[in-house]
Tab-separated table of N, CA and C in Angstrom:
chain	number	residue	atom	x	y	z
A	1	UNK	N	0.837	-1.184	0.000
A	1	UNK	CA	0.000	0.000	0.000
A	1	UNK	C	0.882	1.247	0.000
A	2	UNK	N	0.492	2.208	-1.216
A	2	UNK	CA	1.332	3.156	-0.951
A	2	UNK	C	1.243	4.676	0.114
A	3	UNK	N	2.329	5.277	0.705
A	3	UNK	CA	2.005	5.598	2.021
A	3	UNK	C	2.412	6.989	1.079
A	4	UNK	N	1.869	8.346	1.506
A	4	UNK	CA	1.642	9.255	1.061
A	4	UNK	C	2.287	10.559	2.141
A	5	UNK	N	2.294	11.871	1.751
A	5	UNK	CA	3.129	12.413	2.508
A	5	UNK	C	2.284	14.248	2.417
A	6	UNK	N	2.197	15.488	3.227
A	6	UNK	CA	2.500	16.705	2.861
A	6	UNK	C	3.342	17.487	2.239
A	7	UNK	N	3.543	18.020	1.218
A	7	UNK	CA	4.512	18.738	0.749
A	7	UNK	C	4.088	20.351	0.609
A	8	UNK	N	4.896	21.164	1.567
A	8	UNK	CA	4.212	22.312	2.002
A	8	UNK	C	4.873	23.092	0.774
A	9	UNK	N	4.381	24.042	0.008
A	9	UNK	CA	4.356	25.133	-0.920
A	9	UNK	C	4.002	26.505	-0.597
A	10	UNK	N	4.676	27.229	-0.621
A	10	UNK	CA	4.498	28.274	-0.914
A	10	UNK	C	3.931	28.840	-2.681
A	11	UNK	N	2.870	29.587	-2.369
A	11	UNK	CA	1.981	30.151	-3.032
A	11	UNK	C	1.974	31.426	-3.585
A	12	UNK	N	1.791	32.450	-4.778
A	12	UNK	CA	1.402	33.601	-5.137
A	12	UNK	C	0.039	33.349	-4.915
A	13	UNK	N	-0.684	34.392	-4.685
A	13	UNK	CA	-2.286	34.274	-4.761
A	13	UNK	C	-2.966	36.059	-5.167
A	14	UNK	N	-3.872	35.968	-5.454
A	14	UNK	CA	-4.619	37.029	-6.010
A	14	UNK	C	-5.836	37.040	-5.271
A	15	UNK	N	-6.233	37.959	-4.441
A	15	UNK	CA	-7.232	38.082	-3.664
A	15	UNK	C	-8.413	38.979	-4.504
A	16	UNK	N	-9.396	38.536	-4.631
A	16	UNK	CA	-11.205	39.180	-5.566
A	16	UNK	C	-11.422	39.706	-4.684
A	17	UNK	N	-12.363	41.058	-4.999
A	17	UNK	CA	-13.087	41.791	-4.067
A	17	UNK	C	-14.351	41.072	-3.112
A	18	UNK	N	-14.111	39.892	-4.301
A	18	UNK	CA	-15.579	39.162	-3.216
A	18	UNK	C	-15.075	38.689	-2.450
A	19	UNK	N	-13.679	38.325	-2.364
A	19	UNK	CA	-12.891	37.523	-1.031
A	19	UNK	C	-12.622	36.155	-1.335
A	20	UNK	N	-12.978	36.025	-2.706
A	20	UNK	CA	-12.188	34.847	-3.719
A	20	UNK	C	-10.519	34.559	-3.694
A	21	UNK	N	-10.402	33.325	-3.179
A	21	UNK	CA	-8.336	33.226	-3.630
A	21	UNK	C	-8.450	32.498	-5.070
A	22	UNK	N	-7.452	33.575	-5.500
A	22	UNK	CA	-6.909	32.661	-6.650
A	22	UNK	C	-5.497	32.468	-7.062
A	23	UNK	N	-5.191	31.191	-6.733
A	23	UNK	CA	-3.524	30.990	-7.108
A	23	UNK	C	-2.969	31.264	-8.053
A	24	UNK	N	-1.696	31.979	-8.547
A	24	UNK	CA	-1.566	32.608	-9.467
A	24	UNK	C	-0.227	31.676	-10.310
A	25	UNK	N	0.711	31.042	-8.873
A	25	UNK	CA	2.122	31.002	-9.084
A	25	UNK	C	2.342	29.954	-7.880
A	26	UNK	N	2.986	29.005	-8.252
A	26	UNK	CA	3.570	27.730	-7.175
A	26	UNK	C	4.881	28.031	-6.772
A	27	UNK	N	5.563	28.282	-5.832
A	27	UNK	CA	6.875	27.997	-6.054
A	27	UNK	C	7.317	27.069	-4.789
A	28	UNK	N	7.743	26.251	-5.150
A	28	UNK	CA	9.072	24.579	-4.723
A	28	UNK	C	10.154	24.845	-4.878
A	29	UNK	N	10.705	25.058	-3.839
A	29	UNK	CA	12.594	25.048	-3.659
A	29	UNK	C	12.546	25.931	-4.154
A	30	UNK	N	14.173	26.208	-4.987
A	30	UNK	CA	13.760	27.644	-6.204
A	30	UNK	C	13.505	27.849	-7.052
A	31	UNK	N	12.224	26.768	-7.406
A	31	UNK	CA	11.772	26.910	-8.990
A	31	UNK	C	10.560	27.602	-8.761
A	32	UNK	N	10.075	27.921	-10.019
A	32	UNK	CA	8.823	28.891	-9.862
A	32	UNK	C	7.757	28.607	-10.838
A	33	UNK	N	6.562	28.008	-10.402
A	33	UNK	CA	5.722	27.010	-11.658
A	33	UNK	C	4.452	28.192	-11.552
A	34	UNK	N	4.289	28.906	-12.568
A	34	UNK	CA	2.939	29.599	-13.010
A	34	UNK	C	2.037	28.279	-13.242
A	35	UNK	N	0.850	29.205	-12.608
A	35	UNK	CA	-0.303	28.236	-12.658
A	35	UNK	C	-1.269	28.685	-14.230
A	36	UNK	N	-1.265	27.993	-15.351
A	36	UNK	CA	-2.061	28.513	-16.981
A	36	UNK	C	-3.507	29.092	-16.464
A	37	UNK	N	-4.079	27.707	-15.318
A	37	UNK	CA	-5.457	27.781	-15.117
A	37	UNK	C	-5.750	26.843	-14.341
A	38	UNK	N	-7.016	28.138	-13.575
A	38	UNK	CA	-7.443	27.527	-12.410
A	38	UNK	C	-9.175	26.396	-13.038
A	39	UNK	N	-9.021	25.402	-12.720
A	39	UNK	CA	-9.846	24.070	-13.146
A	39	UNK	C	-10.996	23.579	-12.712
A	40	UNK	N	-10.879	24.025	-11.268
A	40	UNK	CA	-11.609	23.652	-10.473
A	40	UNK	C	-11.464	24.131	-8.699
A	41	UNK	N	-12.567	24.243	-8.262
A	41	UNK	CA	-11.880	24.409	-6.519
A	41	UNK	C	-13.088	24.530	-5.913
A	42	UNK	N	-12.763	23.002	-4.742
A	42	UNK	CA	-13.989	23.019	-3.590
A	42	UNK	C	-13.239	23.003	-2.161
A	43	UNK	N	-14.385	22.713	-1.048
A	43	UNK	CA	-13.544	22.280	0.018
A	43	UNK	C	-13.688	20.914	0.111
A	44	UNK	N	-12.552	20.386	0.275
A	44	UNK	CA	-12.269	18.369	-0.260
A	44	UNK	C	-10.772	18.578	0.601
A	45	UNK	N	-10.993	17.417	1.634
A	45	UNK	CA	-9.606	16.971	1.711
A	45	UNK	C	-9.595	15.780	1.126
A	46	UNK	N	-7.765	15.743	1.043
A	46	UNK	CA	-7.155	14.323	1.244
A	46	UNK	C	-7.624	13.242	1.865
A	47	UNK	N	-7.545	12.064	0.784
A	47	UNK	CA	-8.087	10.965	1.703
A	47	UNK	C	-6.481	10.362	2.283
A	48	UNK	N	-5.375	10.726	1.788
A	48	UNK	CA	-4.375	10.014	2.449
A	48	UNK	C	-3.494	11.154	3.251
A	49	UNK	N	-3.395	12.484	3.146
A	49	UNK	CA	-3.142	12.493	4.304
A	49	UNK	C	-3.967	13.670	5.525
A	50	UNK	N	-3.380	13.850	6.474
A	50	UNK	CA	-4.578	14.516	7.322
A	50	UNK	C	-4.415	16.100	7.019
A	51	UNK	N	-5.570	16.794	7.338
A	51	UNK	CA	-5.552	18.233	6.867
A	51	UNK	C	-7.293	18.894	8.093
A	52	UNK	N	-6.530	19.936	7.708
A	52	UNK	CA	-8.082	21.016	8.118
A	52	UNK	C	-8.804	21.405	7.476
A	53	UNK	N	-9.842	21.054	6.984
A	53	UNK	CA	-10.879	21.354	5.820
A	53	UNK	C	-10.299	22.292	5.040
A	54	UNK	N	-8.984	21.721	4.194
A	54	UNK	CA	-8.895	22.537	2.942
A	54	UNK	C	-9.450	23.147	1.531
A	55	UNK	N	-9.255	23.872	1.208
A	55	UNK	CA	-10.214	24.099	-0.059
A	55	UNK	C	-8.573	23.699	-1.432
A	56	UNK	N	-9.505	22.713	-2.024
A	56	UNK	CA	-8.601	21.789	-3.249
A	56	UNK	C	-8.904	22.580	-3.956
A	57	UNK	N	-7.262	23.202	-4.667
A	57	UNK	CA	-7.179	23.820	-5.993
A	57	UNK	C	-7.494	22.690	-7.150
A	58	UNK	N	-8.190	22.154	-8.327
A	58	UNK	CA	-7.045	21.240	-9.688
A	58	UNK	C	-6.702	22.617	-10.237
A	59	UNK	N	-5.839	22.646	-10.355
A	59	UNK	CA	-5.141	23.695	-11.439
A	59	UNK	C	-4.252	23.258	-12.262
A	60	UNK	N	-4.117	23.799	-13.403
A	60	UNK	CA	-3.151	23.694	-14.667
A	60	UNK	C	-1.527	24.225	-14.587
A	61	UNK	N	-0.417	23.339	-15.110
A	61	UNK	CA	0.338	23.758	-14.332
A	61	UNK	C	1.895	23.477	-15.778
A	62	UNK	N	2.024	24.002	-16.565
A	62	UNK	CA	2.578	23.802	-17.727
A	62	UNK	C	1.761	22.494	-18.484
A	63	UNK	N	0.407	22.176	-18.449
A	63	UNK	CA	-0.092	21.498	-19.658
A	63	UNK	C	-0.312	20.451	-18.327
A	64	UNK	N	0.575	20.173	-17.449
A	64	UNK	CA	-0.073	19.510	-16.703
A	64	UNK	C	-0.986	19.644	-15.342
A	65	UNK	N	-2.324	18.447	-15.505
A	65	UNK	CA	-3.458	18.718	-13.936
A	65	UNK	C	-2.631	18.295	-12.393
A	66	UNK	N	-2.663	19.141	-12.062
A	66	UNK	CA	-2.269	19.269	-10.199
A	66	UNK	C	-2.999	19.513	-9.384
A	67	UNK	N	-3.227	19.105	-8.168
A	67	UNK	CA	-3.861	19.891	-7.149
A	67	UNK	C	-2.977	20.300	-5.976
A	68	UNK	N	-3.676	21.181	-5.543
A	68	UNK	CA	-2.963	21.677	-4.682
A	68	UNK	C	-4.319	22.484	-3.566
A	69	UNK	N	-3.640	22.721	-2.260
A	69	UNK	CA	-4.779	23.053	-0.813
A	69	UNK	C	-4.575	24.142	-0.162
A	70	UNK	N	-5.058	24.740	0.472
A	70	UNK	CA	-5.026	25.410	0.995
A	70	UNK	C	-5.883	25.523	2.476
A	71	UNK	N	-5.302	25.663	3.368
A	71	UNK	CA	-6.216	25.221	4.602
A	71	UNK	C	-6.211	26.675	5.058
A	72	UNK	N	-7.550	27.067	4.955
A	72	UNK	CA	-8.051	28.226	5.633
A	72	UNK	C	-7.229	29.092	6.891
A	73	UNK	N	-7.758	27.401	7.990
A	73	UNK	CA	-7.551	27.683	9.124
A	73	UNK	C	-6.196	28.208	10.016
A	74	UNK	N	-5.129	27.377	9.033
A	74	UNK	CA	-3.722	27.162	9.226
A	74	UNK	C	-2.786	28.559	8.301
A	75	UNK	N	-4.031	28.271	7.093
A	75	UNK	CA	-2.568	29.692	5.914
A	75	UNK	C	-2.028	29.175	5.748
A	76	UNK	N	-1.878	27.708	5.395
A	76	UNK	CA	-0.977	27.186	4.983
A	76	UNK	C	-1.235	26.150	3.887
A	77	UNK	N	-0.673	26.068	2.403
A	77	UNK	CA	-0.748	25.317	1.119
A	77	UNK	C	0.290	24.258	1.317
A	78	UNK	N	-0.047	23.062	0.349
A	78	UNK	CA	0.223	22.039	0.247
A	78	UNK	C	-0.180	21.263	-0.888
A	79	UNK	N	0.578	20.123	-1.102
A	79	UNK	CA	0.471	19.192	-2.164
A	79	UNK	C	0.957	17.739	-1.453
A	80	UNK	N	-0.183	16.842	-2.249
A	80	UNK	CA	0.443	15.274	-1.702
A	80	UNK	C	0.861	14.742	-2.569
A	81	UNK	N	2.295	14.145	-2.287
A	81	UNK	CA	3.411	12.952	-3.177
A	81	UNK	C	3.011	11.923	-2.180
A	82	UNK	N	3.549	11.164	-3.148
A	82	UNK	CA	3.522	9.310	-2.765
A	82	UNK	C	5.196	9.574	-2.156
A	83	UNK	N	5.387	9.215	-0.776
A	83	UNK	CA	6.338	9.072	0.265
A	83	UNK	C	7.266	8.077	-0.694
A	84	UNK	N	8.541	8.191	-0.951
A	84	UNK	CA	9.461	7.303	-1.584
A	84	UNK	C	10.398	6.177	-0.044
């Protein structure tokens, strides 16, 4: 069974007057991944690992689908890899 992990990200985001987030820009270590387009976004956690009712980005991410979270409560984004 494969065992799964948090991988915390730092985020650009764009705040709407209605009080909408919208991710703009990923950045991991020192690379910097523009997001093409935002795909989709509810509040859904992870079924593998634990979280605070995040709201799941799918977003577009050079041609490829990603998701990525954001937990309200915490301010703090994330992505899950499969633990090597």
């Amino acid at each position: 069974m494969a065992k799964f992990t948090r991988t915390p990200l730092s985020v650009g985001v764009v705040y709407r007057q209605d009080g909408k987030i919208l991710p703009v820009v990923i950045f991991y270590g020192e690379k910097k991944f523009p997001i093409d387009k935002i795909l989709d976004s509810k509040k859904r956690a992870p079924r593998t690992v634990g979280s605070i009712s995040p709201i799941e980005f799918t977003v577009s991410v050079a041609g490829e689908t990603k998701r990525i979270y954001f937990e309200e409560d915490t301010g703090k984004w994330f992505a899950v890899k499969e633990a090597r």
